[in-house]
Amino acid sequence: MAQEEPEAGASGPAKVSAWPLFVALGLAVGEVGVVMALYPLAIGGLVLFAGSIAGILTEAGYTERPWQTLTALSGVFVALGLVVVVTRTGTSFGAIESALASTDTIVLRGFSIVGAGIVALAASIAGGSVTDAGPAA
């Protein structure tokens, strides 16, 4: 059998991105962790979700680097988590501190969302400092 030659102007096979899989996986794992009160799973899934969103936006050309997007998403996570906690406990520091020892799962879910935001913020700072620093001397 003879091989067909590519048509003039054809650019080759289409490039497929793996980011949508990680976006879906991160959201699903994060939701399972939040709903079932498995906090390490919730934090890991939400961090995977935020990192995948930052990666897909960078790959699509909407941002030059993923670190600013990851920082913004971490801020959204911290804000949403704090809203959940404050609506259940109030704004006094003592009530928020005592909620850590309580069994109110909604408050603890809010804390896990805040935790995911903090971990994502740390990842964005570390990633930006490592990759934007240039070659090692």
PDB file of C-alpha atoms in Angstrom:
ATOM      1  CA  MET A   1       0.000   0.000   0.000  1.00  0.00           C
ATOM      2  CA  ALA A   2       1.218   3.419  -0.832  1.00  0.00           C
ATOM      3  CA  GLN A   3       1.387   6.034   1.872  1.00  0.00           C
ATOM      4  CA  GLU A   4      -0.602   9.156   1.309  1.00  0.00           C
ATOM      5  CA  GLU A   5       1.321  12.355   1.384  1.00  0.00           C
ATOM      6  CA  PRO A   6      -0.059  15.173   3.529  1.00  0.00           C
ATOM      7  CA  GLU A   7      -1.982  17.857   1.711  1.00  0.00           C
ATOM      8  CA  ALA A   8      -0.321  21.176   1.123  1.00  0.00           C
ATOM      9  CA  GLY A   9      -0.985  23.476   4.066  1.00  0.00           C
ATOM     10  CA  ALA A  10      -1.802  20.664   6.487  1.00  0.00           C
ATOM     11  CA  SER A  11      -0.083  21.244   9.813  1.00  0.00           C
ATOM     12  CA  GLY A  12      -0.001  17.670  11.051  1.00  0.00           C
ATOM     13  CA  PRO A  13      -1.972  15.960  13.764  1.00  0.00           C
ATOM     14  CA  ALA A  14      -3.985  18.097  16.155  1.00  0.00           C
ATOM     15  CA  LYS A  15      -2.421  18.704  19.539  1.00  0.00           C
ATOM     16  CA  VAL A  16      -4.536  17.409  22.420  1.00  0.00           C
ATOM     17  CA  SER A  17      -4.297  18.990  25.851  1.00  0.00           C
ATOM     18  CA  ALA A  18      -4.315  16.943  29.050  1.00  0.00           C
ATOM     19  CA  TRP A  19      -5.483  19.879  31.195  1.00  0.00           C
ATOM     20  CA  PRO A  20      -9.251  19.242  30.891  1.00  0.00           C
ATOM     21  CA  LEU A  21      -8.782  15.821  32.489  1.00  0.00           C
ATOM     22  CA  PHE A  22      -6.972  17.362  35.457  1.00  0.00           C
ATOM     23  CA  VAL A  23      -9.562  20.139  35.789  1.00  0.00           C
ATOM     24  CA  ALA A  24     -12.343  17.564  36.003  1.00  0.00           C
ATOM     25  CA  LEU A  25     -10.352  15.271  38.286  1.00  0.00           C
ATOM     26  CA  GLY A  26      -9.399  18.097  40.640  1.00  0.00           C
ATOM     27  CA  LEU A  27     -12.968  19.358  40.887  1.00  0.00           C
ATOM     28  CA  ALA A  28     -14.360  15.876  41.484  1.00  0.00           C
ATOM     29  CA  VAL A  29     -11.750  14.937  44.097  1.00  0.00           C
ATOM     30  CA  GLY A  30     -12.117  18.295  45.821  1.00  0.00           C
ATOM     31  CA  GLU A  31     -15.895  17.981  45.978  1.00  0.00           C
ATOM     32  CA  VAL A  32     -15.729  14.437  47.326  1.00  0.00           C
ATOM     33  CA  GLY A  33     -13.291  15.596  49.983  1.00  0.00           C
ATOM     34  CA  VAL A  34     -15.420  18.599  50.953  1.00  0.00           C
ATOM     35  CA  VAL A  35     -18.712  16.692  51.048  1.00  0.00           C
ATOM     36  CA  MET A  36     -17.359  13.639  52.870  1.00  0.00           C
ATOM     37  CA  ALA A  37     -15.202  15.702  55.265  1.00  0.00           C
ATOM     38  CA  LEU A  38     -11.946  14.141  54.059  1.00  0.00           C
ATOM     39  CA  TYR A  39      -9.919  17.295  54.458  1.00  0.00           C
ATOM     40  CA  PRO A  40      -6.573  16.261  52.938  1.00  0.00           C
ATOM     41  CA  LEU A  41      -8.490  15.004  49.903  1.00  0.00           C
ATOM     42  CA  ALA A  42     -10.492  18.227  49.720  1.00  0.00           C
ATOM     43  CA  ILE A  43      -7.403  20.408  49.891  1.00  0.00           C
ATOM     44  CA  GLY A  44      -5.472  18.302  47.379  1.00  0.00           C
ATOM     45  CA  GLY A  45      -8.366  18.196  44.933  1.00  0.00           C
ATOM     46  CA  LEU A  46      -8.998  21.933  45.114  1.00  0.00           C
ATOM     47  CA  VAL A  47      -5.295  22.695  44.661  1.00  0.00           C
ATOM     48  CA  LEU A  48      -5.223  20.361  41.637  1.00  0.00           C
ATOM     49  CA  PHE A  49      -8.312  22.124  40.270  1.00  0.00           C
ATOM     50  CA  ALA A  50      -6.816  25.609  40.714  1.00  0.00           C
ATOM     51  CA  GLY A  51      -3.459  24.573  39.255  1.00  0.00           C
ATOM     52  CA  SER A  52      -5.143  22.958  36.269  1.00  0.00           C
ATOM     53  CA  ILE A  53      -7.212  26.071  35.584  1.00  0.00           C
ATOM     54  CA  ALA A  54      -4.035  28.155  35.695  1.00  0.00           C
ATOM     55  CA  GLY A  55      -2.289  25.682  33.393  1.00  0.00           C
ATOM     56  CA  ILE A  56      -5.075  25.528  30.849  1.00  0.00           C
ATOM     57  CA  LEU A  57      -5.313  29.330  30.684  1.00  0.00           C
ATOM     58  CA  THR A  58      -1.563  29.528  30.130  1.00  0.00           C
ATOM     59  CA  GLU A  59      -1.627  26.846  27.438  1.00  0.00           C
ATOM     60  CA  ALA A  60      -4.476  28.605  25.646  1.00  0.00           C
ATOM     61  CA  GLY A  61      -2.467  31.810  25.596  1.00  0.00           C
ATOM     62  CA  TYR A  62      -4.694  33.869  27.896  1.00  0.00           C
ATOM     63  CA  THR A  63      -1.853  34.357  30.358  1.00  0.00           C
ATOM     64  CA  GLU A  64       1.902  34.302  29.915  1.00  0.00           C
ATOM     65  CA  ARG A  65       2.647  32.526  33.202  1.00  0.00           C
ATOM     66  CA  PRO A  66       0.322  30.450  35.410  1.00  0.00           C
ATOM     67  CA  TRP A  67       1.478  31.941  38.710  1.00  0.00           C
ATOM     68  CA  GLN A  68      -0.650  35.084  38.728  1.00  0.00           C
ATOM     69  CA  THR A  69      -3.746  33.074  37.841  1.00  0.00           C
ATOM     70  CA  LEU A  70      -2.988  30.584  40.600  1.00  0.00           C
ATOM     71  CA  THR A  71      -2.526  33.460  43.055  1.00  0.00           C
ATOM     72  CA  ALA A  72      -5.900  34.923  42.053  1.00  0.00           C
ATOM     73  CA  LEU A  73      -7.642  31.560  42.398  1.00  0.00           C
ATOM     74  CA  SER A  74      -6.060  31.033  45.807  1.00  0.00           C
ATOM     75  CA  GLY A  75      -7.451  34.397  46.881  1.00  0.00           C
ATOM     76  CA  VAL A  76     -10.897  33.328  45.684  1.00  0.00           C
ATOM     77  CA  PHE A  77     -10.623  30.088  47.681  1.00  0.00           C
ATOM     78  CA  VAL A  78      -9.563  31.909  50.842  1.00  0.00           C
ATOM     79  CA  ALA A  79     -12.371  34.452  50.459  1.00  0.00           C
ATOM     80  CA  LEU A  80     -15.045  31.813  49.803  1.00  0.00           C
ATOM     81  CA  GLY A  81     -13.832  29.651  52.668  1.00  0.00           C
ATOM     82  CA  LEU A  82     -13.862  32.612  55.042  1.00  0.00           C
ATOM     83  CA  VAL A  83     -17.391  33.510  53.945  1.00  0.00           C
ATOM     84  CA  VAL A  84     -18.515  29.967  54.795  1.00  0.00           C
ATOM     85  CA  VAL A  85     -16.806  30.092  58.197  1.00  0.00           C
ATOM     86  CA  VAL A  86     -17.962  33.599  59.121  1.00  0.00           C
ATOM     87  CA  THR A  87     -21.582  32.985  58.145  1.00  0.00           C
ATOM     88  CA  ARG A  88     -21.676  29.995  60.519  1.00  0.00           C
ATOM     89  CA  THR A  89     -19.628  31.396  63.419  1.00  0.00           C
ATOM     90  CA  GLY A  90     -19.721  35.175  63.282  1.00  0.00           C
ATOM     91  CA  THR A  91     -16.787  37.519  63.087  1.00  0.00           C
ATOM     92  CA  SER A  92     -15.351  37.207  66.588  1.00  0.00           C
ATOM     93  CA  PHE A  93     -11.980  35.517  66.768  1.00  0.00           C
ATOM     94  CA  GLY A  94     -13.007  33.438  69.776  1.00  0.00           C
ATOM     95  CA  ALA A  95     -15.994  31.959  67.933  1.00  0.00           C
ATOM     96  CA  ILE A  96     -13.865  31.110  64.911  1.00  0.00           C
ATOM     97  CA  GLU A  97     -11.207  29.550  67.137  1.00  0.00           C
ATOM     98  CA  SER A  98     -13.766  27.478  69.034  1.00  0.00           C
ATOM     99  CA  ALA A  99     -15.234  26.321  65.704  1.00  0.00           C
ATOM    100  CA  LEU A 100     -11.965  24.502  65.030  1.00  0.00           C
ATOM    101  CA  ALA A 101     -12.735  22.182  67.936  1.00  0.00           C
ATOM    102  CA  SER A 102     -16.417  21.785  67.063  1.00  0.00           C
ATOM    103  CA  THR A 103     -18.028  19.054  65.026  1.00  0.00           C
ATOM    104  CA  ASP A 104     -19.874  21.442  62.704  1.00  0.00           C
ATOM    105  CA  THR A 105     -18.891  19.963  59.355  1.00  0.00           C
ATOM    106  CA  ILE A 106     -19.884  23.039  57.360  1.00  0.00           C
ATOM    107  CA  VAL A 107     -17.400  25.185  59.285  1.00  0.00           C
ATOM    108  CA  LEU A 108     -14.711  22.553  58.872  1.00  0.00           C
ATOM    109  CA  ARG A 109     -15.429  22.463  55.132  1.00  0.00           C
ATOM    110  CA  GLY A 110     -14.934  26.208  55.052  1.00  0.00           C
ATOM    111  CA  PHE A 111     -11.607  25.741  56.790  1.00  0.00           C
ATOM    112  CA  SER A 112     -10.588  23.135  54.210  1.00  0.00           C
ATOM    113  CA  ILE A 113     -11.378  25.582  51.383  1.00  0.00           C
ATOM    114  CA  VAL A 114      -9.282  28.231  53.148  1.00  0.00           C
ATOM    115  CA  GLY A 115      -6.510  25.643  53.538  1.00  0.00           C
ATOM    116  CA  ALA A 116      -6.620  24.868  49.827  1.00  0.00           C
ATOM    117  CA  GLY A 117      -6.288  28.575  49.092  1.00  0.00           C
ATOM    118  CA  ILE A 118      -3.286  28.879  51.372  1.00  0.00           C
ATOM    119  CA  VAL A 119      -1.580  25.836  49.827  1.00  0.00           C
ATOM    120  CA  ALA A 120      -2.290  27.145  46.306  1.00  0.00           C
ATOM    121  CA  LEU A 121      -0.871  30.545  47.285  1.00  0.00           C
ATOM    122  CA  ALA A 122       2.287  28.897  48.609  1.00  0.00           C
ATOM    123  CA  ALA A 123       2.564  26.879  45.392  1.00  0.00           C
ATOM    124  CA  SER A 124       2.197  29.988  43.250  1.00  0.00           C
ATOM    125  CA  ILE A 125       4.851  31.849  45.217  1.00  0.00           C
ATOM    126  CA  ALA A 126       7.240  28.897  45.100  1.00  0.00           C
ATOM    127  CA  GLY A 127       6.591  28.205  41.426  1.00  0.00           C
ATOM    128  CA  GLY A 128       7.003  31.825  40.447  1.00  0.00           C
ATOM    129  CA  SER A 129      10.228  32.208  42.373  1.00  0.00           C
ATOM    130  CA  VAL A 130      11.716  29.032  40.904  1.00  0.00           C
ATOM    131  CA  THR A 131      10.715  29.419  37.260  1.00  0.00           C
ATOM    132  CA  ASP A 132      10.973  33.192  36.945  1.00  0.00           C
ATOM    133  CA  ALA A 133      14.351  33.417  38.671  1.00  0.00           C
ATOM    134  CA  GLY A 134      16.197  32.387  35.535  1.00  0.00           C
ATOM    135  CA  PRO A 135      18.926  29.782  35.154  1.00  0.00           C
ATOM    136  CA  ALA A 136      20.725  28.631  38.277  1.00  0.00           C
ATOM    137  CA  ALA A 137      24.088  30.255  38.783  1.00  0.00           C
TER     138      ALA A 137
END
